[in-house]
Structures are given as C-alpha cells and as structure tokens.
Amino acid sequence: MGAFIRNLRPALSGLLRSKPAIRTPLPLPSSTAPRPRCYHAPSTRRSHEALRSPPGLGRLFQRDSLVRRPPPSTSLHAPAVQLPRPRHYSSSRPRSSSDVKSHIGFAGVVIIVGGAVTICYGTFETVPYTNRRHFIFRANITHSGELKLGDWIFTGEKKKLGDKVLPPSHPAFVRVSGIATEIIRAAARSLAIHDDNKLLEDKLLDGEIWVGDAAPSPKKKARWGAPRQPTTKHLDGFKWEVIVVNNKQVNAMCAPGGKIIVYTGLLDKFSTDAEIAAVLGHEVAHAIARHTAEGLTKNMWILMLTVFLGIFIDEPKMIDKLAKYLLSLPFSRKMEIEADHIGILLLAAAGFDPRIAPKVHEKLGELGGNSSSLKEYMSTHPCSKKRTRLLLDSKVMDKAMALYTEARARKEEIDR
C-alpha cells in the first residue's frame, strides 16, 4: 500500500501543479477591420530596445520567447484616422460692431479731408482743341514741378542712352528736328502763342526751343453756354528739345516741358515726313493737353478710392484688379484717344495731309500687336481699329482738312 502511494504521488503532483499559461499572439489586423489607435509610444527601456532591433530577430519581451515582433507590414501601430477638417471661408475674424463703427468713422474722415483738399488745391482747366474740362490737383504737381519732372525724365534718359543719342549733325536728327519745328509752329499759331520763327528754328537745331515765353492773348470771361477759352498757361516756359536715339524700337515720346525723344526704329518703319509728323503730333498733343498732370491727379483719386474700399472689403488683390481694369486702363485709353484727336489737328495745321494719320495708327497697331478689340481692355492704348474709326469720323476729319487747306494756302503765299 505504501509503495502504491509513493508511485501515485508524482502523477498527482503533475496534475495538481499549475501549468504556465501559453500566450497566444494577438490577431493581426485585417485591411478592413478597424485598427487600434496608439496615442503614445512605449516609454520603457526594454520596449525601446526591442523596437530598435532588426525586424524578425528581436523579441518584444526578453522573458517571453513566444511573442515575436510582427513585421513592419503588419505593424500594430496603425496611423490614426484623419478626421474631416472644418471649413474656413475667411482667414479674418468676424468684425465686431465697434470695428464697423470705427471703420465708418475713418471712411468719413477720408471723404471730408479729400473733399477739403480738392476744394482748396484743385482747379478745372479746358484742354486746347477738344475743349474738354479736366481736373488738376495743384498740390499734387505744380507748373514748375511739372517742368522739373520733364527735365528729370529727359536727363535720365539721355544719361542712360549715352552714345546712342545721335549728334545734331546727323541726317536723321536734322530731318526729325525739321518736322518737329513745323508741328510746334502750328501749335504756336493755333494757340495764339507769340514766337519768333527764325529764333525757334535756330534753337531747335541747337537742341533747345522756347515756346510760350510771352503771355498768351488775354482771356475773356466765358458766358453761360459759350465755349470756354482753352487753358495754355501751362505752356509758359516750355523748353522744347528733340533728340534722336539709335534704337530699333518703333516709338517716340514727349515728356512734360516739351522733351521729345524719337527712336530710329520709327524712321525705319515710316519713310515719309507726313507719317513721322503724325506720330510727333500725337506725342506733342500729350504735352499740350497736360496729360501727365491729369494722370497724376487721377492716380491719386484711384489710390484714395482703393484705401476707402479696403476699409470695408478685406480683399486687396481684388480691389487692385478692379481699380486697374475699371479705372486706370480706361482712363489711359481715353487720353490716347484725345491725343489722336489733337495730333491730327496739329498735323493738318503744320501742312501735312491729315488723311495719313489713320493709316499710321493702323500700321502701329499691326506692329505692336494691338489690332484686336479683345486685347484693348488689358492695354493702356485703344486698339488700332477703334483709333482709325475715330480719326475717320466726319467731324474730326472735316476740321482737319480745313486746317490743312489753310496751311497749304499760307505756304503758297509765302513761296510767292
């Protein structure tokens, strides 16, 4: 009996002894089943060592040889599910009632100050030839300041061009200066500005012309409904000067104060004197109509308007584009059309056939690629088709032909 019990004890002890629980590996997540979220990384030293071990060789726990680290492709650390982001329609915070009141108050101050400055320092002038009334802000640019601006632009251009400026003895300069002389004489006669023709020609060939040094004819007070007297006071002290630049650019310009620059590229494309006179008449018209001063005044008003709109609309890029395409560019095209009108009258008064002007502008549009009406709205100049149509208008062309006939009769009388 004792021997039986001694043999049974090992068997019972094996049954009664608790066996270690075998840890089964966690099921790998499938592609469709939601993966557990891990909001932080393990912080124990052993876990960090296990994570740094090569895949397939390291064990997650050193004391447990049954659980191995899964391969990277089936990692337990699944990325967190990205939640839909809230929509933001504006980066700026909603304006409170106090902000709106302060903005309205500031806008009122801008309007009052702008109106007061306009009344004190603004003046209306009548453009010669077209009799259009335009507003000039005297505080923005004075008459002397306009002359200084022209000198500064002209001096800077001559310094930048350097040796490209042709000498007065060059045939191209002699030709252009002679045409410019006729245009300026025609303007002097039609605007009743006294000048000595011989002195005018001598100073032009020397690179200088003074026009308007004498006071214009006395102006009578315009009656209600009567045509206004054109403003010519800004021409006093004009120092007309012409230079010709050896450049293939098909262009010419006239800075304030009568500073004329002609590029030889224009002479290459237009061979006749009448064609060159049409371009010079257009450029001189800008100076006679005082478009530079008017442009600075309009730009000041456009700037004030954009500042005023910026108080209520927090979209500066949109405001700038609206101001450019609805105000700046249309105003520039309007001045170009007026310069065409004045230029053809100067061309005719100088004794050149005005019927050449529409053809010149049509050719300039083809050379500059501005012959399409669609491109006009994105350009500072109107399309050539529109310019040609306006110059061929009967009111403009009949007036130009009358001046041309008068100029031809004057020349015939002088030749006798």
Short mmCIF file of C-alpha atoms in Angstrom, two decimals:
data_model
loop_
_atom_site.label_atom_id
_atom_site.label_comp_id
_atom_site.label_asym_id
_atom_site.label_seq_id
_atom_site.Cartn_x
_atom_site.Cartn_y
_atom_site.Cartn_z
CA MET A 1 0.00 0.00 0.00
CA GLY A 2 2.82 2.35 0.87
CA ALA A 3 4.56 1.52 -2.35
CA PHE A 4 1.38 2.34 -4.32
CA ILE A 5 1.08 5.74 -2.70
CA ARG A 6 4.71 6.53 -3.37
CA ASN A 7 4.20 5.74 -7.08
CA LEU A 8 0.95 7.77 -7.31
CA ARG A 9 2.41 10.98 -5.76
CA PRO A 10 4.39 12.06 -8.87
CA ALA A 11 1.33 11.61 -11.06
CA LEU A 12 -0.92 13.63 -8.74
CA SER A 13 1.66 16.33 -8.27
CA GLY A 14 1.88 16.68 -12.07
CA LEU A 15 -1.87 17.08 -12.27
CA LEU A 16 -2.15 19.49 -9.39
CA ARG A 17 0.81 21.71 -10.44
CA SER A 18 -0.45 24.74 -12.49
CA LYS A 19 0.98 24.86 -15.92
CA PRO A 20 2.25 28.20 -17.27
CA ALA A 21 -0.29 29.88 -19.49
CA ILE A 22 0.77 29.91 -23.08
CA ARG A 23 0.35 33.39 -24.50
CA THR A 24 -1.09 33.32 -27.94
CA PRO A 25 -0.03 36.07 -30.36
CA LEU A 26 -2.55 38.83 -30.96
CA PRO A 27 -4.51 38.53 -34.17
CA LEU A 28 -3.14 40.65 -36.94
CA PRO A 29 -5.49 43.38 -38.10
CA SER A 30 -7.04 42.88 -41.47
CA SER A 31 -7.29 45.51 -44.15
CA THR A 32 -10.98 46.03 -43.45
CA ALA A 33 -11.08 45.76 -39.65
CA PRO A 34 -10.52 48.98 -37.70
CA ARG A 35 -7.01 49.22 -36.32
CA PRO A 36 -6.32 50.17 -32.72
CA ARG A 37 -5.23 53.72 -32.12
CA CYS A 38 -1.92 54.38 -30.43
CA TYR A 39 -1.77 57.78 -28.86
CA HIS A 40 1.77 57.46 -27.38
CA ALA A 41 4.90 55.42 -27.86
CA PRO A 42 6.19 52.91 -25.27
CA SER A 43 8.39 54.52 -22.68
CA THR A 44 10.27 51.54 -21.13
CA ARG A 45 13.88 50.86 -21.92
CA ARG A 46 13.27 47.27 -22.94
CA SER A 47 10.48 48.16 -25.31
CA HIS A 48 12.68 50.79 -26.96
CA GLU A 49 15.46 48.21 -27.36
CA ALA A 50 13.00 45.77 -28.85
CA LEU A 51 11.74 48.39 -31.31
CA ARG A 52 15.30 49.21 -32.37
CA SER A 53 16.11 45.54 -33.08
CA PRO A 54 16.03 44.30 -36.71
CA PRO A 55 12.67 43.02 -37.95
CA GLY A 56 12.18 39.29 -37.42
CA LEU A 57 15.15 38.92 -34.95
CA GLY A 58 14.24 40.98 -31.91
CA ARG A 59 11.68 39.95 -29.35
CA LEU A 60 9.11 42.21 -27.87
CA PHE A 61 9.86 40.96 -24.33
CA GLN A 62 13.09 39.20 -23.39
CA ARG A 63 11.42 36.99 -20.73
CA ASP A 64 8.79 35.82 -23.17
CA SER A 65 10.13 33.81 -26.07
CA LEU A 66 6.71 33.08 -27.53
CA VAL A 67 5.70 36.56 -28.74
CA ARG A 68 7.76 37.91 -31.60
CA ARG A 69 7.68 41.38 -33.07
CA PRO A 70 5.44 41.45 -36.14
CA PRO A 71 6.94 42.53 -39.46
CA PRO A 72 6.66 46.19 -40.41
CA SER A 73 3.99 45.49 -42.98
CA THR A 74 1.62 44.30 -40.25
CA SER A 75 2.62 46.78 -37.54
CA LEU A 76 0.28 47.20 -34.60
CA HIS A 77 0.85 50.94 -34.62
CA ALA A 78 -1.68 51.91 -37.27
CA PRO A 79 -1.99 55.53 -38.33
CA ALA A 80 -4.74 57.48 -36.73
CA VAL A 81 -7.87 58.06 -38.78
CA GLN A 82 -7.89 61.59 -40.20
CA LEU A 83 -11.00 63.47 -39.26
CA PRO A 84 -12.56 65.94 -41.72
CA ARG A 85 -11.17 69.43 -41.20
CA PRO A 86 -13.52 72.29 -40.51
CA ARG A 87 -14.12 74.65 -43.39
CA HIS A 88 -12.80 78.20 -43.16
CA TYR A 89 -14.25 80.62 -45.68
CA SER A 90 -12.29 83.61 -44.43
CA SER A 91 -8.99 83.97 -42.64
CA SER A 92 -10.09 87.09 -40.86
CA ARG A 93 -12.18 87.06 -37.77
CA PRO A 94 -15.71 88.45 -37.90
CA ARG A 95 -15.77 92.18 -37.33
CA SER A 96 -17.47 93.38 -34.25
CA SER A 97 -19.87 96.29 -34.14
CA SER A 98 -17.19 98.53 -32.64
CA ASP A 99 -14.83 97.72 -35.53
CA VAL A 100 -17.51 98.54 -38.07
CA LYS A 101 -18.23 101.87 -36.37
CA SER A 102 -14.54 102.79 -36.29
CA HIS A 103 -14.16 101.91 -39.98
CA ILE A 104 -17.16 104.03 -40.91
CA GLY A 105 -15.73 106.90 -38.91
CA PHE A 106 -12.38 106.59 -40.63
CA ALA A 107 -14.07 106.48 -44.03
CA GLY A 108 -15.93 109.67 -43.17
CA VAL A 109 -12.67 111.37 -42.24
CA VAL A 110 -11.14 110.31 -45.57
CA ILE A 111 -14.08 111.75 -47.50
CA ILE A 112 -14.07 115.04 -45.61
CA VAL A 113 -10.30 115.53 -45.88
CA GLY A 114 -10.30 114.57 -49.57
CA GLY A 115 -13.13 116.98 -50.32
CA ALA A 116 -11.48 119.84 -48.41
CA VAL A 117 -8.13 119.31 -50.15
CA THR A 118 -9.88 119.16 -53.53
CA ILE A 119 -11.69 122.46 -52.96
CA CYS A 120 -8.58 124.25 -51.71
CA TYR A 121 -5.96 122.92 -54.14
CA GLY A 122 -7.90 121.71 -57.17
CA THR A 123 -8.75 123.53 -60.37
CA PHE A 124 -10.60 122.83 -63.61
CA GLU A 125 -8.87 123.51 -66.92
CA THR A 126 -10.01 123.40 -70.54
CA VAL A 127 -7.98 121.20 -72.86
CA PRO A 128 -6.98 123.02 -76.07
CA TYR A 129 -8.56 121.84 -79.34
CA THR A 130 -11.04 119.43 -77.69
CA ASN A 131 -12.41 121.89 -75.07
CA ARG A 132 -12.72 119.05 -72.58
CA ARG A 133 -12.80 120.05 -68.93
CA HIS A 134 -10.41 118.14 -66.71
CA PHE A 135 -9.48 118.45 -63.06
CA ILE A 136 -5.88 119.16 -61.99
CA PHE A 137 -4.75 118.87 -58.38
CA ARG A 138 -2.29 121.72 -57.93
CA ALA A 139 -0.91 120.34 -54.67
CA ASN A 140 -0.10 117.08 -56.44
CA ILE A 141 2.01 118.71 -59.18
CA THR A 142 2.55 122.41 -59.80
CA HIS A 143 3.53 124.01 -63.07
CA SER A 144 7.16 124.34 -62.01
CA GLY A 145 7.09 120.81 -60.63
CA GLU A 146 5.80 119.52 -63.95
CA LEU A 147 8.67 121.21 -65.79
CA LYS A 148 11.18 119.79 -63.31
CA LEU A 149 9.67 116.35 -63.76
CA GLY A 150 10.14 116.58 -67.51
CA ASP A 151 13.75 117.71 -67.10
CA TRP A 152 14.43 114.85 -64.70
CA ILE A 153 12.94 112.24 -67.06
CA PHE A 154 14.75 113.66 -70.09
CA THR A 155 18.11 113.96 -68.33
CA GLY A 156 17.84 110.43 -67.01
CA GLU A 157 17.02 109.03 -70.45
CA LYS A 158 19.94 110.83 -72.10
CA LYS A 159 22.30 109.59 -69.40
CA LYS A 160 21.05 106.05 -69.77
CA LEU A 161 21.20 106.08 -73.58
CA GLY A 162 24.68 107.59 -73.70
CA ASP A 163 26.36 107.19 -77.10
CA LYS A 164 23.13 106.06 -78.73
CA VAL A 165 21.94 109.69 -78.92
CA LEU A 166 22.68 110.93 -82.43
CA PRO A 167 24.62 114.22 -82.80
CA PRO A 168 22.86 117.33 -84.18
CA SER A 169 24.75 116.97 -87.45
CA HIS A 170 23.29 113.53 -88.17
CA PRO A 171 20.83 113.47 -91.11
CA ALA A 172 18.19 111.68 -89.04
CA PHE A 173 18.32 114.39 -86.36
CA VAL A 174 18.12 117.18 -88.96
CA ARG A 175 15.09 115.53 -90.54
CA VAL A 176 13.23 114.91 -87.28
CA SER A 177 14.01 118.37 -85.92
CA GLY A 178 12.63 119.97 -89.08
CA ILE A 179 9.37 118.03 -88.78
CA ALA A 180 9.10 118.85 -85.08
CA THR A 181 9.64 122.53 -85.87
CA GLU A 182 6.60 122.54 -88.17
CA ILE A 183 4.44 120.82 -85.55
CA ILE A 184 5.44 123.24 -82.78
CA ARG A 185 4.96 126.28 -85.04
CA ALA A 186 1.48 125.06 -85.90
CA ALA A 187 0.66 124.71 -82.21
CA ALA A 188 2.06 128.18 -81.50
CA ARG A 189 -0.08 129.75 -84.25
CA SER A 190 -3.29 127.97 -83.32
CA LEU A 191 -2.90 128.62 -79.59
CA ALA A 192 -2.01 132.30 -80.17
CA ILE A 193 1.39 131.93 -78.51
CA HIS A 194 3.86 134.50 -79.78
CA ASP A 195 7.15 133.16 -81.11
CA ASP A 196 9.88 134.17 -83.50
CA ASN A 197 10.00 131.54 -86.24
CA LYS A 198 13.66 132.16 -87.09
CA LEU A 199 14.67 132.02 -83.45
CA LEU A 200 12.54 128.94 -82.98
CA GLU A 201 14.25 127.11 -85.81
CA ASP A 202 17.75 128.09 -84.67
CA LYS A 203 17.14 126.94 -81.11
CA LEU A 204 15.63 123.65 -82.26
CA LEU A 205 18.68 122.81 -84.34
CA ASP A 206 20.83 123.62 -81.31
CA GLY A 207 18.73 121.27 -79.21
CA GLU A 208 16.59 123.91 -77.48
CA ILE A 209 13.27 125.56 -78.21
CA TRP A 210 11.42 128.07 -76.05
CA VAL A 211 7.73 128.46 -76.69
CA GLY A 212 5.27 130.45 -74.64
CA ASP A 213 7.75 132.86 -73.12
CA ALA A 214 5.27 135.66 -73.83
CA ALA A 215 1.91 135.78 -72.15
CA PRO A 216 -0.95 134.35 -74.20
CA SER A 217 -3.73 136.51 -75.51
CA PRO A 218 -5.98 137.95 -72.78
CA LYS A 219 -8.88 135.69 -71.92
CA LYS A 220 -12.41 136.92 -71.79
CA LYS A 221 -14.80 135.72 -69.21
CA ALA A 222 -16.87 132.95 -70.77
CA ARG A 223 -20.59 133.47 -70.79
CA TRP A 224 -23.05 130.76 -69.80
CA GLY A 225 -23.20 128.24 -72.64
CA ALA A 226 -20.37 129.90 -74.60
CA PRO A 227 -17.27 127.86 -75.48
CA ARG A 228 -14.59 128.14 -72.86
CA GLN A 229 -11.19 129.60 -73.53
CA PRO A 230 -8.55 126.83 -73.75
CA THR A 231 -6.00 126.73 -70.96
CA THR A 232 -2.47 127.43 -72.24
CA LYS A 233 -0.79 128.86 -69.17
CA HIS A 234 0.97 125.57 -68.50
CA LEU A 235 2.85 126.04 -71.81
CA ASP A 236 4.66 129.09 -70.46
CA GLY A 237 8.32 128.26 -70.03
CA PHE A 238 8.22 125.10 -72.14
CA LYS A 239 11.73 124.29 -73.30
CA TRP A 240 11.21 122.14 -76.37
CA GLU A 241 14.10 119.82 -77.05
CA VAL A 242 14.45 116.96 -79.53
CA ILE A 243 16.87 114.05 -79.54
CA VAL A 244 17.06 111.05 -81.88
CA VAL A 245 18.18 107.71 -80.44
CA ASN A 246 19.81 104.93 -82.43
CA ASN A 247 17.47 102.16 -81.36
CA LYS A 248 15.28 99.72 -83.31
CA GLN A 249 12.32 100.44 -81.04
CA VAL A 250 9.36 101.79 -83.03
CA ASN A 251 8.40 104.53 -80.63
CA ALA A 252 8.55 108.21 -79.71
CA MET A 253 7.65 110.16 -76.58
CA CYS A 254 7.23 113.69 -75.29
CA ALA A 255 7.93 114.30 -71.60
CA PRO A 256 6.43 117.27 -69.72
CA GLY A 257 8.05 120.53 -70.67
CA GLY A 258 8.41 119.61 -74.34
CA LYS A 259 11.14 116.96 -74.20
CA ILE A 260 10.81 114.86 -77.37
CA ILE A 261 12.60 111.53 -77.90
CA VAL A 262 12.43 109.73 -81.27
CA TYR A 263 13.88 106.27 -81.94
CA THR A 264 15.39 105.36 -85.28
CA GLY A 265 13.18 102.27 -85.43
CA LEU A 266 10.29 104.63 -86.11
CA LEU A 267 12.19 106.14 -89.05
CA ASP A 268 12.84 102.66 -90.46
CA LYS A 269 9.14 101.70 -90.46
CA PHE A 270 7.77 105.05 -91.64
CA SER A 271 9.55 106.59 -94.59
CA THR A 272 7.56 109.76 -95.34
CA ASP A 273 7.67 113.00 -93.39
CA ALA A 274 3.88 113.03 -93.07
CA GLU A 275 3.93 109.67 -91.24
CA ILE A 276 6.61 110.84 -88.82
CA ALA A 277 4.71 114.10 -88.32
CA ALA A 278 1.58 112.12 -87.40
CA VAL A 279 3.47 110.34 -84.61
CA LEU A 280 5.14 113.55 -83.39
CA GLY A 281 1.81 115.38 -83.42
CA HIS A 282 0.34 112.69 -81.19
CA GLU A 283 3.22 112.92 -78.70
CA VAL A 284 3.21 116.73 -78.63
CA ALA A 285 -0.54 116.58 -78.01
CA HIS A 286 0.09 114.83 -74.69
CA ALA A 287 2.15 117.80 -73.51
CA ILE A 288 -0.35 120.38 -74.78
CA ALA A 289 -3.28 118.59 -73.11
CA ARG A 290 -1.26 118.27 -69.87
CA HIS A 291 -1.98 114.56 -69.62
CA THR A 292 0.87 113.91 -67.18
CA ALA A 293 -0.56 116.21 -64.52
CA GLU A 294 -4.05 114.87 -65.13
CA GLY A 295 -2.78 111.30 -64.86
CA LEU A 296 -1.12 112.01 -61.51
CA THR A 297 -4.35 113.55 -60.24
CA LYS A 298 -6.45 110.59 -61.37
CA ASN A 299 -3.99 108.12 -59.83
CA MET A 300 -4.25 109.98 -56.53
CA TRP A 301 -8.04 109.66 -56.59
CA ILE A 302 -7.84 105.99 -57.51
CA LEU A 303 -5.47 105.41 -54.58
CA MET A 304 -7.86 107.15 -52.20
CA LEU A 305 -10.73 105.05 -53.55
CA THR A 306 -8.82 101.80 -53.03
CA VAL A 307 -7.98 102.82 -49.47
CA PHE A 308 -11.64 103.65 -48.85
CA LEU A 309 -12.82 100.29 -50.22
CA GLY A 310 -10.13 98.49 -48.24
CA ILE A 311 -11.81 99.67 -45.04
CA PHE A 312 -14.88 97.53 -45.79
CA ILE A 313 -13.53 94.83 -48.13
CA ASP A 314 -10.65 92.68 -46.91
CA GLU A 315 -9.54 91.65 -50.43
CA PRO A 316 -6.67 93.95 -51.51
CA LYS A 317 -5.81 91.97 -54.65
CA MET A 318 -9.38 92.07 -55.89
CA ILE A 319 -9.61 95.81 -55.21
CA ASP A 320 -6.35 96.45 -57.11
CA LYS A 321 -7.56 94.49 -60.13
CA LEU A 322 -10.91 96.27 -60.17
CA ALA A 323 -9.18 99.65 -59.94
CA LYS A 324 -6.79 98.70 -62.75
CA TYR A 325 -9.31 97.34 -65.26
CA LEU A 326 -12.23 99.63 -64.43
CA LEU A 327 -10.44 102.93 -63.76
CA SER A 328 -6.72 103.14 -64.63
CA LEU A 329 -6.65 101.46 -68.03
CA PRO A 330 -9.88 103.07 -69.36
CA PHE A 331 -8.57 106.49 -68.32
CA SER A 332 -5.27 105.86 -70.11
CA ARG A 333 -7.08 104.84 -73.29
CA LYS A 334 -9.21 107.97 -73.08
CA MET A 335 -6.12 110.17 -73.01
CA GLU A 336 -4.65 108.34 -76.01
CA ILE A 337 -7.81 108.96 -78.00
CA GLU A 338 -7.70 112.64 -77.11
CA ALA A 339 -4.03 112.81 -78.16
CA ASP A 340 -5.02 111.27 -81.51
CA HIS A 341 -7.64 113.97 -81.96
CA ILE A 342 -5.26 116.84 -81.12
CA GLY A 343 -2.43 115.24 -83.07
CA ILE A 344 -4.31 115.07 -86.35
CA LEU A 345 -5.23 118.75 -85.99
CA LEU A 346 -1.57 119.66 -85.38
CA LEU A 347 -0.59 117.51 -88.34
CA ALA A 348 -3.01 119.35 -90.62
CA ALA A 349 -2.12 122.80 -89.26
CA ALA A 350 1.55 122.05 -90.00
CA GLY A 351 0.74 121.47 -93.67
CA PHE A 352 0.75 117.65 -93.74
CA ASP A 353 -2.12 115.65 -95.21
CA PRO A 354 -4.26 114.51 -92.22
CA ARG A 355 -5.60 111.53 -94.15
CA ILE A 356 -2.29 109.78 -93.47
CA ALA A 357 -2.93 109.66 -89.68
CA PRO A 358 -5.48 106.79 -89.67
CA LYS A 359 -3.11 104.67 -91.78
CA VAL A 360 -0.22 105.39 -89.39
CA HIS A 361 -2.18 104.27 -86.34
CA GLU A 362 -3.40 101.20 -88.17
CA LYS A 363 0.18 100.25 -89.02
CA LEU A 364 1.32 100.94 -85.45
CA GLY A 365 -1.38 98.57 -84.20
CA GLU A 366 -0.15 95.83 -86.50
CA LEU A 367 3.46 96.33 -85.41
CA GLY A 368 2.57 96.40 -81.72
CA GLY A 369 0.03 93.58 -81.84
CA ASN A 370 -2.80 95.78 -80.58
CA SER A 371 -5.17 95.45 -83.51
CA SER A 372 -7.68 93.22 -81.68
CA SER A 373 -10.63 94.68 -79.81
CA LEU A 374 -10.39 91.97 -77.14
CA LYS A 375 -6.83 92.93 -76.17
CA GLU A 376 -7.86 96.55 -75.79
CA TYR A 377 -9.35 96.04 -72.32
CA MET A 378 -5.99 94.87 -70.98
CA SER A 379 -3.91 97.60 -72.64
CA THR A 380 -3.15 101.25 -71.97
CA HIS A 381 -3.81 102.07 -75.64
CA PRO A 382 -7.00 101.52 -77.60
CA CYS A 383 -6.94 99.07 -80.49
CA SER A 384 -5.89 100.39 -83.87
CA LYS A 385 -9.30 99.71 -85.40
CA LYS A 386 -11.01 101.98 -82.90
CA ARG A 387 -8.39 104.72 -83.30
CA THR A 388 -8.72 104.58 -87.08
CA ARG A 389 -12.50 104.72 -86.92
CA LEU A 390 -12.49 107.75 -84.61
CA LEU A 391 -10.00 109.63 -86.77
CA LEU A 392 -12.07 108.96 -89.89
CA ASP A 393 -15.13 110.46 -88.24
CA SER A 394 -16.53 113.28 -90.35
CA LYS A 395 -16.42 115.85 -87.54
CA VAL A 396 -12.72 115.27 -86.89
CA MET A 397 -11.60 114.79 -90.48
CA ASP A 398 -13.54 117.78 -91.84
CA LYS A 399 -11.97 120.06 -89.24
CA ALA A 400 -8.52 118.67 -90.01
CA MET A 401 -8.97 119.10 -93.75
CA ALA A 402 -9.99 122.73 -93.23
CA LEU A 403 -6.77 123.35 -91.28
CA TYR A 404 -4.78 121.55 -93.97
CA THR A 405 -6.27 123.72 -96.71
CA GLU A 406 -5.49 126.86 -94.73
CA ALA A 407 -1.90 125.75 -94.10
CA ARG A 408 -1.36 124.93 -97.79
CA ALA A 409 -2.68 128.36 -98.79
CA ARG A 410 -0.32 130.01 -96.31
CA LYS A 411 2.68 128.15 -97.69
CA GLU A 412 1.78 129.01 -101.27
CA GLU A 413 1.51 132.65 -100.31
CA ILE A 414 4.92 132.54 -98.63
CA ASP A 415 6.50 130.85 -101.63
CA ARG A 416 5.32 133.64 -103.89
#
